[in-house]
mmCIF file of C-alpha atoms in Angstrom:
data_model
loop_
_atom_site.group_PDB
_atom_site.id
_atom_site.type_symbol
_atom_site.label_atom_id
_atom_site.label_comp_id
_atom_site.label_asym_id
_atom_site.label_seq_id
_atom_site.Cartn_x
_atom_site.Cartn_y
_atom_site.Cartn_z
ATOM 1 C CA UNK H 34 -10.218 -10.417 1.855
ATOM 2 C CA UNK H 35 -8.044 -7.379 1.002
ATOM 3 C CA UNK H 36 -4.284 -7.681 1.215
ATOM 4 C CA UNK H 37 -2.351 -5.046 3.070
ATOM 5 C CA UNK H 38 0.636 -3.238 1.610
ATOM 6 C CA UNK H 39 2.861 -5.237 3.960
ATOM 7 C CA UNK H 40 2.177 -8.302 1.819
ATOM 8 C CA UNK H 41 3.444 -6.672 -1.377
ATOM 9 C CA UNK H 42 6.733 -8.133 -2.597
ATOM 10 C CA UNK H 43 8.541 -7.946 -5.881
ATOM 11 C CA UNK H 44 10.380 -10.845 -7.463
ATOM 12 C CA UNK H 45 12.306 -11.045 -10.639
ATOM 13 C CA UNK H 46 14.682 -12.986 -12.776
ATOM 14 C CA UNK H 47 17.099 -10.588 -14.424
ATOM 15 C CA UNK H 48 18.516 -11.522 -17.811
ATOM 16 C CA UNK H 49 21.451 -9.200 -18.517
ATOM 17 C CA UNK H 50 21.325 -10.091 -22.221
ATOM 18 C CA UNK H 51 18.038 -8.147 -22.444
ATOM 19 C CA UNK H 52 19.216 -4.557 -22.772
ATOM 20 C CA UNK H 53 15.849 -2.784 -22.815
ATOM 21 C CA UNK H 54 14.932 -3.062 -19.138
ATOM 22 C CA UNK H 55 15.696 -0.952 -16.102
ATOM 23 C CA UNK H 56 17.534 -3.699 -14.209
ATOM 24 C CA UNK H 57 20.062 -4.375 -16.976
ATOM 25 C CA UNK H 58 20.567 -0.656 -17.531
ATOM 26 C CA UNK H 59 21.042 0.006 -13.810
ATOM 27 C CA UNK H 60 23.471 -2.899 -13.469
ATOM 28 C CA UNK H 61 25.526 -1.781 -16.481
ATOM 29 C CA UNK H 62 25.586 1.817 -15.278
ATOM 30 C CA UNK H 63 26.877 0.776 -11.845
ATOM 31 C CA UNK H 64 29.401 -1.649 -13.355
ATOM 32 C CA UNK H 65 30.730 0.957 -15.806
ATOM 33 C CA UNK H 66 30.899 3.632 -13.115
ATOM 34 C CA UNK H 67 32.906 1.337 -10.858
ATOM 35 C CA UNK H 68 35.240 0.275 -13.673
ATOM 36 C CA UNK H 69 35.798 3.904 -14.733
ATOM 37 C CA UNK H 70 36.619 4.857 -11.135
ATOM 38 C CA UNK H 71 38.731 1.722 -10.521
ATOM 39 C CA UNK H 72 36.503 0.513 -7.683
ATOM 40 C CA UNK H 73 37.367 -3.137 -7.058
ATOM 41 C CA UNK H 74 34.770 -3.980 -4.409
ATOM 42 C CA UNK H 75 31.801 -1.642 -4.943
ATOM 43 C CA UNK H 76 29.636 -0.742 -1.951
ATOM 44 C CA UNK H 77 25.984 -0.467 -3.013
ATOM 45 C CA UNK H 78 22.998 0.792 -1.021
ATOM 46 C CA UNK H 79 19.737 -0.532 -2.448
ATOM 47 C CA UNK H 80 16.685 1.302 -1.153
ATOM 48 C CA UNK H 81 13.517 -0.790 -1.481
ATOM 49 C CA UNK H 82 15.320 -4.076 -2.120
ATOM 50 C CA UNK H 83 12.106 -6.139 -1.654
ATOM 51 C CA UNK H 84 12.945 -9.841 -1.981
ATOM 52 C CA UNK H 85 16.544 -9.027 -2.931
ATOM 53 C CA UNK H 86 16.468 -10.202 -6.534
ATOM 54 C CA UNK H 87 18.491 -7.202 -7.813
ATOM 55 C CA UNK H 88 20.732 -7.251 -4.732
ATOM 56 C CA UNK H 89 21.545 -10.875 -5.470
ATOM 57 C CA UNK H 90 22.636 -9.988 -9.005
ATOM 58 C CA UNK H 91 24.918 -7.249 -7.664
ATOM 59 C CA UNK H 92 26.433 -9.606 -5.090
ATOM 60 C CA UNK H 93 26.969 -12.290 -7.731
ATOM 61 C CA UNK H 94 29.142 -9.732 -9.542
ATOM 62 C CA UNK H 95 31.362 -8.950 -6.571
ATOM 63 C CA UNK H 96 29.504 -6.029 -5.040
ATOM 64 C CA UNK H 97 28.764 -5.476 -1.360
ATOM 65 C CA UNK H 98 25.055 -4.704 -0.943
ATOM 66 C CA UNK H 99 23.312 -3.035 1.955
ATOM 67 C CA UNK H 100 19.551 -3.428 1.486
ATOM 68 C CA UNK H 101 16.787 -1.298 2.966
ATOM 69 C CA UNK H 102 13.210 -2.580 2.913
ATOM 70 C CA UNK H 103 10.187 -1.754 5.091
ATOM 71 C CA UNK H 104 7.836 -4.606 4.174
ATOM 72 C CA UNK H 105 9.764 -7.866 4.164
ATOM 73 C CA UNK H 106 13.052 -9.221 5.450
ATOM 74 C CA UNK H 107 13.210 -11.830 2.695
ATOM 75 C CA UNK H 108 16.400 -10.334 1.186
ATOM 76 C CA UNK H 109 18.181 -10.876 4.501
ATOM 77 C CA UNK H 110 16.574 -14.233 5.256
ATOM 78 C CA UNK H 111 17.653 -15.599 1.867
ATOM 79 C CA UNK H 112 21.165 -14.137 2.133
ATOM 80 C CA UNK H 113 20.752 -11.850 -0.883
ATOM 81 C CA UNK H 114 22.300 -8.831 0.862
ATOM 82 C CA UNK H 115 25.426 -8.358 2.969
ATOM 83 C CA UNK H 116 23.689 -6.031 5.432
ATOM 84 C CA UNK H 117 20.049 -5.211 5.895
ATOM 85 C CA UNK H 118 17.877 -2.529 7.470
ATOM 86 C CA UNK H 119 14.252 -3.497 8.051
ATOM 87 C CA UNK H 120 12.394 -0.203 7.999
ATOM 88 C CA UNK H 121 11.617 2.871 5.943
ATOM 89 C CA UNK H 122 14.177 4.908 4.062
ATOM 90 C CA UNK H 123 13.209 7.885 6.223
ATOM 91 C CA UNK H 124 14.135 6.017 9.417
ATOM 92 C CA UNK H 125 17.261 4.558 7.809
ATOM 93 C CA UNK H 126 18.489 8.068 6.981
ATOM 94 C CA UNK H 127 18.119 9.100 10.627
ATOM 95 C CA UNK H 128 19.367 5.958 12.341
ATOM 96 C CA UNK H 129 22.344 5.151 10.115
ATOM 97 C CA UNK H 130 23.469 8.684 9.188
ATOM 98 C CA UNK H 131 26.623 8.787 11.281
ATOM 99 C CA UNK H 132 27.678 5.138 10.901
ATOM 100 C CA UNK H 133 27.417 4.968 7.117
ATOM 101 C CA UNK H 134 28.286 8.538 6.103
ATOM 102 C CA UNK H 135 30.046 8.669 2.702
ATOM 103 C CA UNK H 136 30.171 4.898 2.581
ATOM 104 C CA UNK H 137 28.609 3.970 -0.776
ATOM 105 C CA UNK H 138 29.701 4.058 -4.400
ATOM 106 C CA UNK H 139 26.093 3.876 -5.632
ATOM 107 C CA UNK H 140 22.609 4.211 -4.204
ATOM 108 C CA UNK H 141 19.925 2.347 -6.132
ATOM 109 C CA UNK H 142 16.372 3.714 -6.054
ATOM 110 C CA UNK H 143 14.544 1.279 -8.326
ATOM 111 C CA UNK H 144 10.892 2.294 -8.454
ATOM 112 C CA UNK H 145 11.053 3.919 -5.014
ATOM 113 C CA UNK H 146 10.801 7.698 -5.478
ATOM 114 C CA UNK H 147 7.135 7.556 -6.512
ATOM 115 C CA UNK H 148 6.255 6.025 -3.126
ATOM 116 C CA UNK H 149 7.809 8.817 -1.037
ATOM 117 C CA UNK H 150 5.984 11.762 0.516
ATOM 118 C CA UNK H 151 8.900 14.091 -0.282
ATOM 119 C CA UNK H 152 11.494 12.479 -2.546
ATOM 120 C CA UNK H 153 13.616 15.658 -2.638
ATOM 121 C CA UNK H 154 14.220 15.513 1.103
ATOM 122 C CA UNK H 155 15.148 11.832 0.879
ATOM 123 C CA UNK H 156 17.551 12.438 -2.027
ATOM 124 C CA UNK H 157 19.336 15.099 -0.021
ATOM 125 C CA UNK H 158 19.540 12.897 3.071
ATOM 126 C CA UNK H 159 20.741 9.920 1.049
ATOM 127 C CA UNK H 160 23.416 12.010 -0.668
ATOM 128 C CA UNK H 161 25.259 12.032 2.663
ATOM 129 C CA UNK H 162 25.724 8.267 2.293
ATOM 130 C CA UNK H 163 27.513 8.615 -1.071
ATOM 131 C CA UNK H 164 31.278 8.774 -1.191
ATOM 132 C CA UNK H 165 33.105 11.453 -3.200
ATOM 133 C CA UNK H 166 32.452 9.854 -6.605
ATOM 134 C CA UNK H 167 29.190 8.149 -5.647
ATOM 135 C CA UNK H 168 26.130 8.069 -7.867
ATOM 136 C CA UNK H 169 22.377 7.676 -7.627
ATOM 137 C CA UNK H 170 20.798 5.111 -9.941
ATOM 138 C CA UNK H 171 17.059 5.716 -10.145
ATOM 139 C CA UNK H 172 14.143 4.388 -12.138
ATOM 140 C CA UNK H 173 10.486 5.348 -11.939
ATOM 141 C CA UNK H 174 7.340 4.355 -13.803
ATOM 142 C CA UNK H 175 6.776 6.750 -16.715
ATOM 143 C CA UNK H 176 3.432 8.509 -16.366
ATOM 144 C CA UNK H 177 3.582 9.453 -20.073
ATOM 145 C CA UNK H 178 3.719 5.800 -21.173
ATOM 146 C CA UNK H 179 1.632 5.128 -24.288
ATOM 147 C CA UNK H 180 -0.541 2.574 -22.470
ATOM 148 C CA UNK H 181 -1.546 5.149 -19.894
ATOM 149 C CA UNK H 182 -2.161 7.759 -22.586
ATOM 150 C CA UNK H 183 -4.576 5.358 -24.259
ATOM 151 C CA UNK H 184 -6.299 4.652 -20.953
ATOM 152 C CA UNK H 185 -6.825 8.389 -20.428
ATOM 153 C CA UNK H 186 -8.069 8.811 -24.015
ATOM 154 C CA UNK H 187 -10.651 6.140 -23.158
ATOM 155 C CA UNK H 188 -11.699 8.152 -20.115
ATOM 156 C CA UNK H 189 -10.134 5.716 -17.629
ATOM 157 C CA UNK H 190 -7.796 6.073 -14.659
ATOM 158 C CA UNK H 191 -7.683 2.726 -12.914
ATOM 159 C CA UNK H 192 -5.342 2.138 -10.007
ATOM 160 C CA UNK H 193 -3.725 -1.279 -9.948
ATOM 161 C CA UNK H 194 -1.781 -3.504 -7.577
ATOM 162 C CA UNK H 195 1.433 -3.083 -9.612
ATOM 163 C CA UNK H 196 2.641 -0.952 -12.486
ATOM 164 C CA UNK H 197 2.434 2.686 -13.472
ATOM 165 C CA UNK H 198 -0.840 3.254 -11.617
ATOM 166 C CA UNK H 199 0.180 1.237 -8.563
ATOM 167 C CA UNK H 200 -2.259 2.170 -5.806
ATOM 168 C CA UNK H 201 0.645 2.970 -3.447
ATOM 169 C CA UNK H 202 2.183 5.662 -5.681
ATOM 170 C CA UNK H 203 2.101 9.099 -4.108
ATOM 171 C CA UNK H 204 3.774 10.890 -7.017
ATOM 172 C CA UNK H 205 4.002 10.502 -10.766
ATOM 173 C CA UNK H 206 7.045 11.194 -12.934
ATOM 174 C CA UNK H 207 8.094 11.416 -16.528
ATOM 175 C CA UNK H 208 11.666 11.820 -17.787
ATOM 176 C CA UNK H 209 11.584 15.634 -17.519
ATOM 177 C CA UNK H 210 10.097 15.826 -14.022
ATOM 178 C CA UNK H 211 12.536 13.206 -12.700
ATOM 179 C CA UNK H 212 15.486 15.014 -14.277
ATOM 180 C CA UNK H 213 14.283 18.370 -12.954
ATOM 181 C CA UNK H 214 13.934 16.996 -9.424
ATOM 182 C CA UNK H 215 17.546 15.796 -9.417
ATOM 183 C CA UNK H 216 18.846 19.039 -10.952
ATOM 184 C CA UNK H 217 16.753 21.231 -8.623
ATOM 185 C CA UNK H 218 18.370 19.428 -5.695
ATOM 186 C CA UNK H 219 21.912 20.040 -6.935
ATOM 187 C CA UNK H 220 22.605 16.699 -8.631
ATOM 188 C CA UNK H 221 23.780 16.217 -12.198
ATOM 189 C CA UNK H 222 22.366 13.846 -14.760
ATOM 190 C CA UNK H 223 24.919 11.528 -16.284
ATOM 191 C CA UNK H 224 22.739 9.273 -18.405
ATOM 192 C CA UNK H 225 19.081 8.766 -19.156
#
């Protein structure tokens, strides 16, 4: 029996002592940004929070987290977020635009942009939720990863349930194309 996309959930245990992973880097970037801007109680919007494992880490470090997730309400059910929107980022942007305008210090897009039909439109809509000094924190699978290069050299292109060739990815990025998308939409790049 095939599983539907609605059954797809991500879990994780984040070890902040491991520096070479996107979760530790995202956490440190948010933490440093908030310290530099003297933000005592950071307000974080996590798009695609899944089970809430990253949200929980943020909350454990004194941050207020609003999670958005279309497939599961596990983050809310397990009290890993302060507020929760069960639905797509597209609908969130429409339904919460006036209530949460300029409300967040950071918006986390951890492995989300590759799933969107038009990530540029979503970035621009989400920017309205950032406060004056707010930042985007984004990660995407790298389409130029050596493992994928080897697969292509072997004449393969095999979609998978998870990973770089996740069967639900609508777009593919490398560092340059991700950077260019942010710059083309009027955003700066602070750190890679």
